[in-house]
Amino acid sequence: MSNLVIGKLKTLIRKYPKPVGIVVDYDTTGFRARAETLPWIMIRIGLAASLRSKVKQGCVGVMITASHNPGHDNGVKLVDARGEMLDQTLQVYANNLCALDDDAEVLWTYLETLMIELNIQLNDEAIIGIAYDNRESSPLLASIVKRAAQVLHTIIMDFELMTTPQLHYAIHCYNDDEFHGCFNETGYFEKLCISFQNLVTMTPSDRSLESLAIDAANGVGAFKLAQIRRILEKFIPLDIYNDGRKGHLNEKCGADYVKHNQIAPDGIPLKHYSKFCSIDGDADRLVYFFIDKNSQFRLLDGDRFSVLFLSFLSLKLKEAQLFDDVKIGVVQTAYSNQNSTDYIVKIMKVPVTCVRSGVKYLHDKALDYDIGIYFEANGHGTVLFSDDLKMKVKAASLNQQRTQEQRLAANQIGAFINLINETVGDAIADLLATEVILFILNMNLDQWLALYDDLPQRLLKVTVRNRTMIQTTDAERRCTAPAHLQDRIDELVSKYPSGRAFVRPSRTEDIVRVYAEAATQVAADELADEVRKVVEELTK
């Protein structure tokens, strides 16, 4: 048996050899690089996914995408059996496999060691669901994953073209007892669209939803949004631009481009709409924007979604007489604007927890609440609901002793729960949730933006010799190394009203990110630049 496995591995390695001297690291975003450098990694990912499936005794996912990266890049990330991001233990195994020499016998020896350690057998059942975005390189990379996984006796479910959140949802459904291994894309669309329709129709109103212009980044989300648009055409006009028919993936468009450049994307007619949004290449990030009466670009990012979703859920919990029985909280990272944190804590009286950057850390912390809301500033996020909360909401909606208003509020919360993709941030689900919240609250983008004022901020990158020289603590908000760096930052921050600054190393490159906030944009720029100089001085 081992000779057969080694023979198949040799065939794959000969066709897709590992480049000399290459070093990679699996982090919370998986592996990403130029597409032509990735085939050898796909061999290792196929093997790692198969082992994980055998351990979990369920289906795991492999998503081929580089998200908001340019079209010439690609990447891969694994989806665990509950639809969540990969457990950190398997990240180590994936990195170890990639670190090994390009030798089939060496790979097999390590695989045998892992199977003994994990108490699994080569013939144990394994099932992998593979999906990919619309990059030209994606089908080939997916086929390599498939061939590698089949070396370890793995059943393949080929979902083909999907958004990243769809695959997360698919894997969750396949392994969830309620669904008994069933998933199809129609079910995903029905879940979102029926919940949206229910929320609109159960809300007393003589208003209609206004048109939304969507920048789809020329990515896979454009094709999925087209299906949503057809289903919901009687409820909301969704006009899709940068839809993949012309233009390049993520080029001067998409959520990441809009967020970082603070400008509208190319390819969208600004004069024809009052409301816009952008998703990213694999449809897991979302930002909104509009042009105000002074012709100024206005952005609504992840912090704004946390506040909007919290405003809606808090209101409906109070109307349903459930607020006092529910533990609700918001999870943020150090990149969240301080004024958003202050608004949530001081005005809305809801606790905020800060964790290190990375979706997995936000997601894990949100599980501590009955309702855990998390969004990164880049627009990636979702809401998690505990089983206990879901039971309370259902009981309240059916309780005839409650008032009509209380039961309506409970039904609205229940429909909202069904609209959300709890496995991971989902730009399409979050878009529909945003639209229905604005409708129910009778709020436009100006009013949403006016809930609080962001502090001006600046984000810089500093190239360093060795990123590991920078060590952080307190959710990456304070430095423990090099010596005196944090003292120098504190001294600089003290000179600026509403000043705040932190530095954190990249997980993949020898760069350090410098973030600063202050009362004015000039002050934020100056503070960021002064911190940058200190970092350069102390990391020479």
Coordinates of C-alpha atoms in Angstrom, one line a residue:
M1 CA 0.0 0.0 0.0
S2 CA 2.8 2.5 0.9
N3 CA 4.6 1.8 -2.4
L4 CA 1.4 2.7 -4.3
V5 CA 1.0 6.0 -2.3
I6 CA 4.6 6.9 -2.8
G7 CA 4.3 6.2 -6.5
K8 CA 1.4 8.5 -6.9
L9 CA 3.1 11.2 -4.9
K10 CA 6.2 10.9 -7.1
T11 CA 4.1 11.4 -10.2
L12 CA 2.5 14.6 -8.7
I13 CA 5.9 15.9 -7.5
R14 CA 7.5 15.4 -10.8
K15 CA 4.8 17.4 -12.6
Y16 CA 4.5 20.1 -10.0
P17 CA 7.9 20.5 -8.3
K18 CA 8.7 22.7 -5.3
P19 CA 10.8 25.8 -6.3
V20 CA 14.2 25.9 -4.7
G21 CA 14.6 28.0 -1.6
I22 CA 10.9 28.9 -1.3
V23 CA 9.5 29.4 2.2
V24 CA 5.8 29.8 2.9
D25 CA 3.7 30.2 6.0
Y26 CA 0.0 29.3 6.5
D27 CA -1.7 32.0 8.5
T28 CA -5.4 33.1 9.1
T29 CA -5.7 33.9 5.3
G30 CA -4.1 30.6 4.2
F31 CA -1.4 30.6 1.5
R32 CA -1.3 33.3 -1.1
A33 CA 1.3 34.0 -3.8
R34 CA 1.6 34.4 -7.6
A35 CA -0.5 31.7 -9.1
E36 CA 2.3 30.0 -11.0
T37 CA 4.2 29.3 -7.8
L38 CA 1.4 27.5 -6.1
P39 CA 0.9 24.1 -7.7
W40 CA 3.4 22.3 -5.3
I41 CA 1.5 23.8 -2.3
M42 CA -1.7 22.3 -3.6
I43 CA -0.2 18.8 -3.3
R44 CA 0.4 19.4 0.4
I45 CA -3.0 21.0 1.0
G46 CA -4.8 18.1 -0.5
L47 CA -2.9 15.7 1.8
A48 CA -3.5 17.9 4.9
A49 CA -7.2 18.3 4.1
S50 CA -7.6 14.5 3.7
L51 CA -6.0 13.9 7.1
R52 CA -8.2 16.5 8.7
S53 CA -11.3 14.9 7.3
K54 CA -10.3 11.5 8.7
V55 CA -9.7 13.1 12.1
K56 CA -13.0 15.0 12.2
Q57 CA -14.9 12.1 10.5
G58 CA -16.6 14.6 8.4
C59 CA -16.2 16.8 5.3
V60 CA -13.7 19.6 5.3
G61 CA -13.4 22.4 2.7
V62 CA -10.6 23.7 0.4
M63 CA -11.2 27.1 -1.1
I64 CA -9.0 28.3 -4.0
T65 CA -8.9 32.1 -3.8
A66 CA -6.7 35.1 -3.1
S67 CA -9.6 37.3 -2.1
H68 CA -8.9 40.9 -2.7
N69 CA -5.4 40.3 -4.3
P70 CA -4.8 41.0 -8.0
G71 CA -5.9 38.4 -10.6
H72 CA -2.4 37.1 -11.2
D73 CA -2.3 35.9 -7.6
N74 CA -4.1 33.0 -6.1
G75 CA -4.2 31.2 -2.8
V76 CA -5.8 28.4 -0.8
K77 CA -7.3 28.0 2.7
L78 CA -8.9 25.2 4.5
V79 CA -12.4 25.2 6.0
D80 CA -12.9 23.0 9.1
A81 CA -15.8 20.6 9.7
R82 CA -18.2 23.1 11.3
G83 CA -17.6 25.6 8.6
E84 CA -15.2 27.6 10.7
M85 CA -11.7 28.7 9.9
L86 CA -8.9 26.1 10.3
D87 CA -7.8 25.0 13.7
Q88 CA -4.3 26.3 14.5
T89 CA -3.0 22.7 15.1
L90 CA -3.6 21.8 11.5
Q91 CA -1.9 25.1 10.4
V92 CA 1.3 23.7 11.9
Y93 CA 0.9 20.4 10.0
A94 CA 0.3 22.3 6.8
N95 CA 3.4 24.4 7.3
N96 CA 5.4 21.3 8.2
L97 CA 4.3 19.5 5.0
C98 CA 5.3 22.6 3.0
A99 CA 8.7 22.8 4.7
L100 CA 9.7 19.2 3.7
D101 CA 11.9 18.4 0.8
D102 CA 10.3 17.5 -2.5
D103 CA 10.7 13.8 -2.0
A104 CA 7.7 11.4 -2.0
E105 CA 9.3 9.0 0.5
V106 CA 10.0 11.9 2.9
L107 CA 6.4 13.1 2.6
W108 CA 5.0 9.6 3.1
T109 CA 7.2 9.1 6.2
Y110 CA 5.8 12.3 7.7
L111 CA 2.2 11.4 6.8
E112 CA 2.7 8.0 8.5
T113 CA 4.0 9.7 11.6
L114 CA 1.0 12.1 11.6
M115 CA -1.5 9.3 11.1
I116 CA -0.1 7.4 14.2
E117 CA -0.1 10.7 16.2
L118 CA -3.7 11.4 15.1
N119 CA -4.9 7.8 15.5
I120 CA -6.2 7.5 12.0
Q121 CA -5.7 5.0 9.2
L122 CA -5.0 5.4 5.5
N123 CA -8.3 3.6 4.6
D124 CA -10.4 5.7 7.0
E125 CA -13.1 7.6 5.1
A126 CA -12.2 11.2 4.0
I127 CA -14.5 13.7 2.2
I128 CA -13.3 17.1 0.9
G129 CA -15.4 19.9 -0.7
I130 CA -13.5 21.9 -3.2
A131 CA -14.5 25.3 -4.5
Y132 CA -12.8 28.2 -6.3
D133 CA -13.2 31.8 -7.5
N134 CA -13.2 33.0 -11.0
R135 CA -9.4 33.4 -11.4
E136 CA -8.0 31.8 -14.6
S137 CA -5.6 29.8 -12.5
S138 CA -8.2 28.4 -10.1
P139 CA -9.4 25.2 -11.9
L140 CA -5.9 23.9 -12.4
L141 CA -5.0 24.4 -8.7
A142 CA -8.3 22.8 -7.6
S143 CA -7.5 19.8 -9.8
I144 CA -4.1 19.3 -8.1
V145 CA -5.7 19.4 -4.6
K146 CA -8.2 16.8 -5.8
R147 CA -5.4 14.5 -7.2
A148 CA -3.3 14.8 -4.0
A149 CA -6.3 14.1 -1.7
Q150 CA -7.3 11.0 -3.7
V151 CA -3.8 9.6 -3.0
L152 CA -5.1 9.2 0.6
H153 CA -8.4 7.6 -0.4
T154 CA -10.5 10.7 -0.3
I155 CA -14.0 11.3 -1.8
I156 CA -14.2 14.7 -3.6
M157 CA -17.2 17.0 -3.7
D158 CA -16.5 19.5 -6.5
F159 CA -18.5 22.6 -5.8
E160 CA -16.7 24.5 -8.6
L161 CA -17.4 28.2 -8.8
M162 CA -18.4 29.6 -5.3
T163 CA -17.8 32.5 -3.0
T164 CA -15.7 31.8 0.1
P165 CA -18.6 32.2 2.5
Q166 CA -20.7 29.8 0.4
L167 CA -18.1 27.1 0.9
H168 CA -18.0 27.7 4.6
Y169 CA -21.8 27.4 4.7
A170 CA -21.8 24.3 2.5
I171 CA -19.3 22.5 4.8
H172 CA -21.3 23.4 7.9
C173 CA -24.5 22.1 6.3
Y174 CA -22.9 18.9 5.1
N175 CA -21.7 18.0 8.6
D176 CA -24.6 19.4 10.6
D177 CA -27.2 16.9 11.9
E178 CA -30.1 19.1 11.0
F179 CA -29.1 19.0 7.3
H180 CA -27.9 15.3 7.2
G181 CA -25.2 15.9 4.6
C182 CA -27.3 17.9 2.2
F183 CA -26.2 21.1 0.6
N184 CA -26.9 22.8 -2.7
E185 CA -26.5 26.4 -3.9
T186 CA -30.3 26.7 -4.2
G187 CA -30.6 26.1 -0.5
Y188 CA -28.2 28.9 0.2
F189 CA -30.0 31.4 -2.0
E190 CA -33.4 30.4 -0.5
K191 CA -32.1 30.8 3.1
L192 CA -31.0 34.4 2.3
C193 CA -33.8 35.5 0.1
I194 CA -36.8 34.0 2.0
S195 CA -35.4 35.5 5.3
F196 CA -35.0 38.9 3.5
Q197 CA -38.6 38.7 2.1
N198 CA -40.0 37.8 5.5
L199 CA -38.4 40.7 7.2
V200 CA -39.6 43.1 4.6
T201 CA -43.2 41.8 4.5
M202 CA -43.6 41.5 8.3
T203 CA -42.6 45.1 8.8
P204 CA -45.5 47.6 8.6
S205 CA -44.5 50.2 6.1
D206 CA -45.8 51.9 3.0
R207 CA -42.2 52.6 1.8
S208 CA -40.3 50.6 -0.8
L209 CA -36.6 49.8 -0.8
E210 CA -34.5 52.2 -2.9
S211 CA -32.0 51.1 -5.5
L212 CA -28.5 49.9 -4.5
A213 CA -25.6 50.1 -6.9
I214 CA -23.1 47.2 -6.2
D215 CA -19.5 47.1 -7.2
A216 CA -18.8 43.4 -7.4
A217 CA -15.0 43.7 -8.0
N218 CA -15.3 41.6 -11.2
G219 CA -15.2 38.6 -8.9
V220 CA -17.2 35.4 -8.3
G221 CA -19.7 37.4 -6.1
A222 CA -21.0 39.1 -9.2
F223 CA -22.4 35.8 -10.6
K224 CA -24.0 34.9 -7.3
L225 CA -25.5 38.4 -6.8
A226 CA -27.1 38.1 -10.2
Q227 CA -29.1 35.1 -9.0
I228 CA -30.0 37.0 -5.8
R229 CA -31.2 39.9 -7.9
R230 CA -33.5 37.7 -10.0
I231 CA -35.1 36.2 -6.9
L232 CA -35.6 39.6 -5.1
E233 CA -36.4 41.8 -8.1
K234 CA -39.9 42.5 -6.7
F235 CA -38.5 43.6 -3.3
I236 CA -35.3 45.6 -4.0
P237 CA -33.6 46.9 -7.1
L238 CA -30.0 45.6 -7.1
D239 CA -27.8 47.0 -9.9
I240 CA -24.5 45.1 -10.3
Y241 CA -21.4 46.8 -11.8
N242 CA -17.9 45.4 -12.3
D243 CA -19.7 42.2 -12.9
G244 CA -16.9 40.2 -14.6
R245 CA -17.9 40.8 -18.2
K246 CA -15.2 43.4 -18.6
G247 CA -12.4 44.8 -16.5
H248 CA -10.0 42.9 -14.2
L249 CA -10.5 41.3 -10.9
N250 CA -10.0 43.8 -8.0
E251 CA -8.4 46.3 -10.3
K252 CA -9.5 49.8 -9.2
C253 CA -12.6 48.2 -7.7
G254 CA -13.7 46.1 -4.8
A255 CA -14.1 46.6 -1.1
D256 CA -10.4 46.6 -0.3
Y257 CA -9.6 49.2 -3.0
V258 CA -12.4 51.5 -1.8
K259 CA -11.6 51.2 1.8
H260 CA -7.8 51.8 1.5
N261 CA -8.0 54.5 -1.1
Q262 CA -11.1 56.2 0.3
I263 CA -12.5 56.7 -3.2
A264 CA -15.3 55.3 -5.3
P265 CA -14.4 52.4 -7.6
D266 CA -14.1 52.7 -11.4
G267 CA -16.9 51.3 -13.5
I268 CA -19.9 52.6 -11.5
P269 CA -22.1 55.6 -12.4
L270 CA -22.0 57.8 -9.3
K271 CA -24.6 60.3 -10.6
H272 CA -27.4 57.8 -10.9
Y273 CA -27.6 56.5 -7.3
S274 CA -27.7 57.7 -3.7
K275 CA -26.4 54.5 -2.2
F276 CA -23.5 52.2 -3.2
C277 CA -21.6 49.2 -1.8
S278 CA -18.5 47.3 -2.8
I279 CA -17.7 43.6 -2.1
D280 CA -14.3 42.0 -2.6
G281 CA -13.1 39.3 -5.0
D282 CA -14.3 36.3 -3.1
A283 CA -17.3 38.1 -1.5
D284 CA -16.4 38.0 2.2
R285 CA -15.9 41.8 2.7
L286 CA -18.4 44.6 2.3
V287 CA -18.2 48.4 2.6
Y288 CA -20.9 51.0 1.8
F289 CA -20.3 54.5 0.5
F290 CA -22.1 57.5 -0.9
I291 CA -21.4 61.0 -2.3
D292 CA -22.8 63.7 0.1
K293 CA -24.4 67.0 -0.8
N294 CA -21.0 68.6 -0.9
S295 CA -19.8 66.1 -3.4
Q296 CA -17.6 64.4 -0.8
F297 CA -16.9 60.7 -0.7
R298 CA -18.3 59.1 2.5
L299 CA -17.3 55.6 3.6
L300 CA -19.2 53.2 5.9
D301 CA -16.8 50.4 6.9
G302 CA -16.7 47.5 9.3
D303 CA -17.0 49.6 12.5
R304 CA -20.2 51.1 11.1
F305 CA -21.7 47.7 10.4
S306 CA -21.1 46.7 14.1
V307 CA -22.9 49.8 15.2
L308 CA -25.8 49.4 12.7
F309 CA -26.4 45.7 13.5
L310 CA -26.1 46.4 17.2
S311 CA -28.6 49.3 16.9
F312 CA -31.2 47.0 15.2
L313 CA -30.7 44.0 17.5
S314 CA -30.8 46.1 20.7
L315 CA -34.0 47.8 19.6
K316 CA -35.7 44.6 18.7
L317 CA -34.6 42.8 21.9
K318 CA -36.0 45.6 23.9
E319 CA -39.3 45.6 21.9
A320 CA -39.5 41.8 22.5
Q321 CA -38.8 42.3 26.2
L322 CA -35.7 40.1 25.9
F323 CA -32.8 42.5 26.2
D324 CA -32.2 42.0 30.0
D325 CA -32.0 38.2 29.5
V326 CA -29.4 38.3 26.7
K327 CA -25.6 38.7 26.9
I328 CA -24.7 40.8 23.9
G329 CA -21.3 42.1 23.0
V330 CA -19.1 43.5 20.2
V331 CA -15.7 42.2 19.3
Q332 CA -13.2 44.6 17.6
T333 CA -9.4 44.8 16.8
A334 CA -7.0 47.5 17.5
Y335 CA -7.7 48.9 14.0
S336 CA -11.3 49.8 15.0
N337 CA -11.8 53.6 15.3
Q338 CA -11.8 54.7 19.0
N339 CA -14.9 56.7 18.5
S340 CA -16.8 53.6 17.4
T341 CA -15.7 51.8 20.5
D342 CA -16.7 54.8 22.7
Y343 CA -20.2 55.0 21.0
I344 CA -20.9 51.3 21.6
V345 CA -19.7 51.4 25.2
K346 CA -20.7 54.8 26.4
I347 CA -23.9 55.5 24.4
M348 CA -25.2 52.0 23.7
K349 CA -24.0 50.6 27.0
V350 CA -22.8 47.4 25.4
P351 CA -19.4 45.8 26.2
V352 CA -16.6 45.7 23.6
T353 CA -13.7 43.2 23.6
C354 CA -10.5 43.8 21.6
V355 CA -8.6 40.9 20.2
R356 CA -5.6 40.5 17.9
S357 CA -6.3 41.0 14.2
G358 CA -7.4 38.0 12.3
V359 CA -11.0 36.8 11.7
K360 CA -10.5 33.6 13.6
Y361 CA -9.7 35.5 16.8
L362 CA -12.8 37.7 16.4
H363 CA -15.0 34.7 15.7
D364 CA -13.8 32.7 18.6
K365 CA -14.4 35.6 21.0
A366 CA -17.8 36.3 19.7
L367 CA -18.8 32.8 20.7
D368 CA -18.7 34.0 24.4
Y369 CA -21.9 35.9 23.9
D370 CA -25.6 35.1 23.3
I371 CA -25.2 37.6 20.5
G372 CA -21.7 38.3 19.4
I373 CA -21.1 40.9 16.7
Y374 CA -17.8 41.3 15.0
F375 CA -16.5 43.2 12.0
E376 CA -13.0 44.0 11.1
A377 CA -12.6 47.6 9.9
N378 CA -12.1 46.2 6.4
G379 CA -15.7 45.1 6.3
H380 CA -15.3 41.4 7.0
G381 CA -17.7 40.2 9.8
T382 CA -20.9 38.6 10.9
V383 CA -23.1 37.9 14.0
L384 CA -23.1 34.8 16.1
F385 CA -26.2 33.7 18.0
S386 CA -26.2 31.1 20.8
D387 CA -28.6 28.2 20.8
D388 CA -30.1 29.5 24.0
L389 CA -30.8 32.9 22.4
K390 CA -32.5 31.2 19.4
M391 CA -34.8 29.2 21.8
K392 CA -35.7 32.3 23.7
V393 CA -36.6 34.2 20.5
K394 CA -38.7 31.3 19.1
A395 CA -40.5 30.9 22.4
A396 CA -41.2 34.7 22.6
S397 CA -42.6 34.7 19.0
L398 CA -45.0 31.9 19.8
N399 CA -46.1 33.1 23.2
Q400 CA -49.7 34.3 22.8
Q401 CA -49.6 36.1 26.2
R402 CA -47.1 38.6 24.8
T403 CA -48.3 41.7 22.9
Q404 CA -48.5 41.8 19.1
E405 CA -45.5 44.2 19.1
Q406 CA -43.4 41.9 21.3
R407 CA -44.2 38.9 19.1
L408 CA -43.4 40.9 15.9
A409 CA -40.0 42.0 17.3
A410 CA -39.2 38.4 18.2
N411 CA -40.2 37.3 14.7
Q412 CA -38.0 40.0 13.2
I413 CA -35.1 38.8 15.3
G414 CA -35.7 35.2 14.2
A415 CA -35.9 36.1 10.5
F416 CA -32.7 38.2 10.9
I417 CA -30.9 35.2 12.5
N418 CA -31.9 33.1 9.4
L419 CA -30.5 35.8 7.1
I420 CA -27.1 35.8 8.7
N421 CA -24.3 33.4 7.6
E422 CA -22.9 32.6 11.0
T423 CA -20.0 30.5 9.7
V424 CA -17.9 33.4 8.4
G425 CA -18.2 37.0 7.1
D426 CA -20.4 36.9 4.0
A427 CA -20.7 40.1 1.9
I428 CA -23.9 39.0 0.2
A429 CA -25.7 38.1 3.5
D430 CA -24.4 41.2 5.2
L431 CA -25.5 43.3 2.2
L432 CA -29.1 42.0 2.5
A433 CA -29.0 42.4 6.3
T434 CA -27.9 46.0 6.0
E435 CA -30.6 46.8 3.4
V436 CA -33.3 45.3 5.6
I437 CA -32.1 47.1 8.7
L438 CA -32.0 50.5 7.0
F439 CA -35.5 49.7 5.7
I440 CA -36.9 48.7 9.1
L441 CA -35.2 51.6 10.9
N442 CA -36.2 54.0 8.2
M443 CA -32.6 55.2 8.0
N444 CA -30.6 56.5 5.0
L445 CA -26.8 56.4 4.7
D446 CA -26.4 60.0 5.9
Q447 CA -28.2 59.1 9.1
W448 CA -26.2 56.0 9.5
L449 CA -23.0 57.9 9.1
A450 CA -24.2 60.6 11.6
L451 CA -24.5 58.1 14.5
Y452 CA -20.9 59.0 15.4
D453 CA -17.9 60.8 13.9
D454 CA -14.7 58.8 13.2
L455 CA -11.4 60.1 14.5
P456 CA -9.1 60.9 11.6
Q457 CA -6.5 58.1 11.2
R458 CA -3.5 57.1 9.2
L459 CA -2.0 53.7 8.5
L460 CA 1.6 53.3 7.3
K461 CA 4.0 50.5 6.5
V462 CA 7.6 50.4 7.6
T463 CA 10.1 48.0 6.1
V464 CA 12.4 46.3 8.7
R465 CA 15.2 43.8 8.7
N466 CA 13.3 41.3 10.8
R467 CA 9.7 41.6 11.7
T468 CA 10.1 39.4 14.8
M469 CA 12.0 42.2 16.4
I470 CA 8.6 43.7 17.2
Q471 CA 6.7 41.9 19.9
T472 CA 3.2 42.9 21.1
T473 CA 0.7 42.3 23.8
D474 CA -2.8 43.5 24.9
A475 CA -4.4 42.5 21.6
E476 CA -1.5 44.0 19.6
R477 CA -2.1 47.5 21.1
R478 CA 1.2 47.7 23.1
C479 CA 4.8 46.6 22.3
T480 CA 7.0 44.6 24.6
A481 CA 10.0 44.6 22.3
P482 CA 12.3 46.2 21.3
A483 CA 13.1 47.9 24.5
H484 CA 11.8 51.5 25.0
L485 CA 9.6 51.4 21.8
Q486 CA 6.4 51.5 23.8
D487 CA 7.6 54.3 26.1
R488 CA 8.5 56.4 23.0
I489 CA 5.1 55.7 21.5
D490 CA 3.4 56.7 24.7
E491 CA 5.4 59.9 24.9
L492 CA 4.4 60.9 21.3
V493 CA 0.7 60.0 21.8
S494 CA 0.5 62.2 24.9
K495 CA 1.2 65.3 22.7
Y496 CA -1.9 64.9 20.6
P497 CA -5.5 65.4 21.7
S498 CA -7.5 62.1 21.2
G499 CA -4.2 60.6 20.2
R500 CA -3.8 56.8 19.9
A501 CA -1.1 54.8 18.1
F502 CA 0.2 51.2 17.9
V503 CA 2.6 49.2 15.8
R504 CA 2.3 45.5 14.9
P505 CA 4.5 43.3 12.6
S506 CA 3.1 41.6 9.5
R507 CA 2.7 37.9 9.8
T508 CA 4.0 37.3 6.3
E509 CA 6.5 40.1 5.4
D510 CA 9.3 42.0 7.0
I511 CA 7.2 45.1 7.4
V512 CA 5.6 46.8 10.4
R513 CA 2.3 48.5 10.3
V514 CA 1.9 51.8 12.1
Y515 CA -1.6 53.0 13.0
A516 CA -2.4 56.4 14.5
E517 CA -5.5 58.4 15.4
A518 CA -5.9 62.0 16.5
A519 CA -8.4 64.9 16.7
T520 CA -7.4 66.2 13.2
Q521 CA -6.1 64.6 10.0
V522 CA -3.0 66.7 10.1
A523 CA -2.3 65.5 13.7
A524 CA -3.0 61.8 12.8
D525 CA -0.6 62.1 9.9
E526 CA 2.1 63.7 12.0
L527 CA 1.7 61.2 14.8
A528 CA 1.9 58.2 12.4
D529 CA 5.1 59.7 10.8
E530 CA 6.7 60.3 14.2
V531 CA 6.0 56.8 15.3
R532 CA 7.4 55.5 12.0
K533 CA 10.7 57.3 12.6
V534 CA 10.9 55.7 16.0
V535 CA 10.3 52.3 14.6
E536 CA 13.0 52.8 12.0
E537 CA 15.4 54.0 14.6
L538 CA 14.9 51.1 17.0
T539 CA 14.9 48.3 14.4
K540 CA 18.1 49.3 12.6

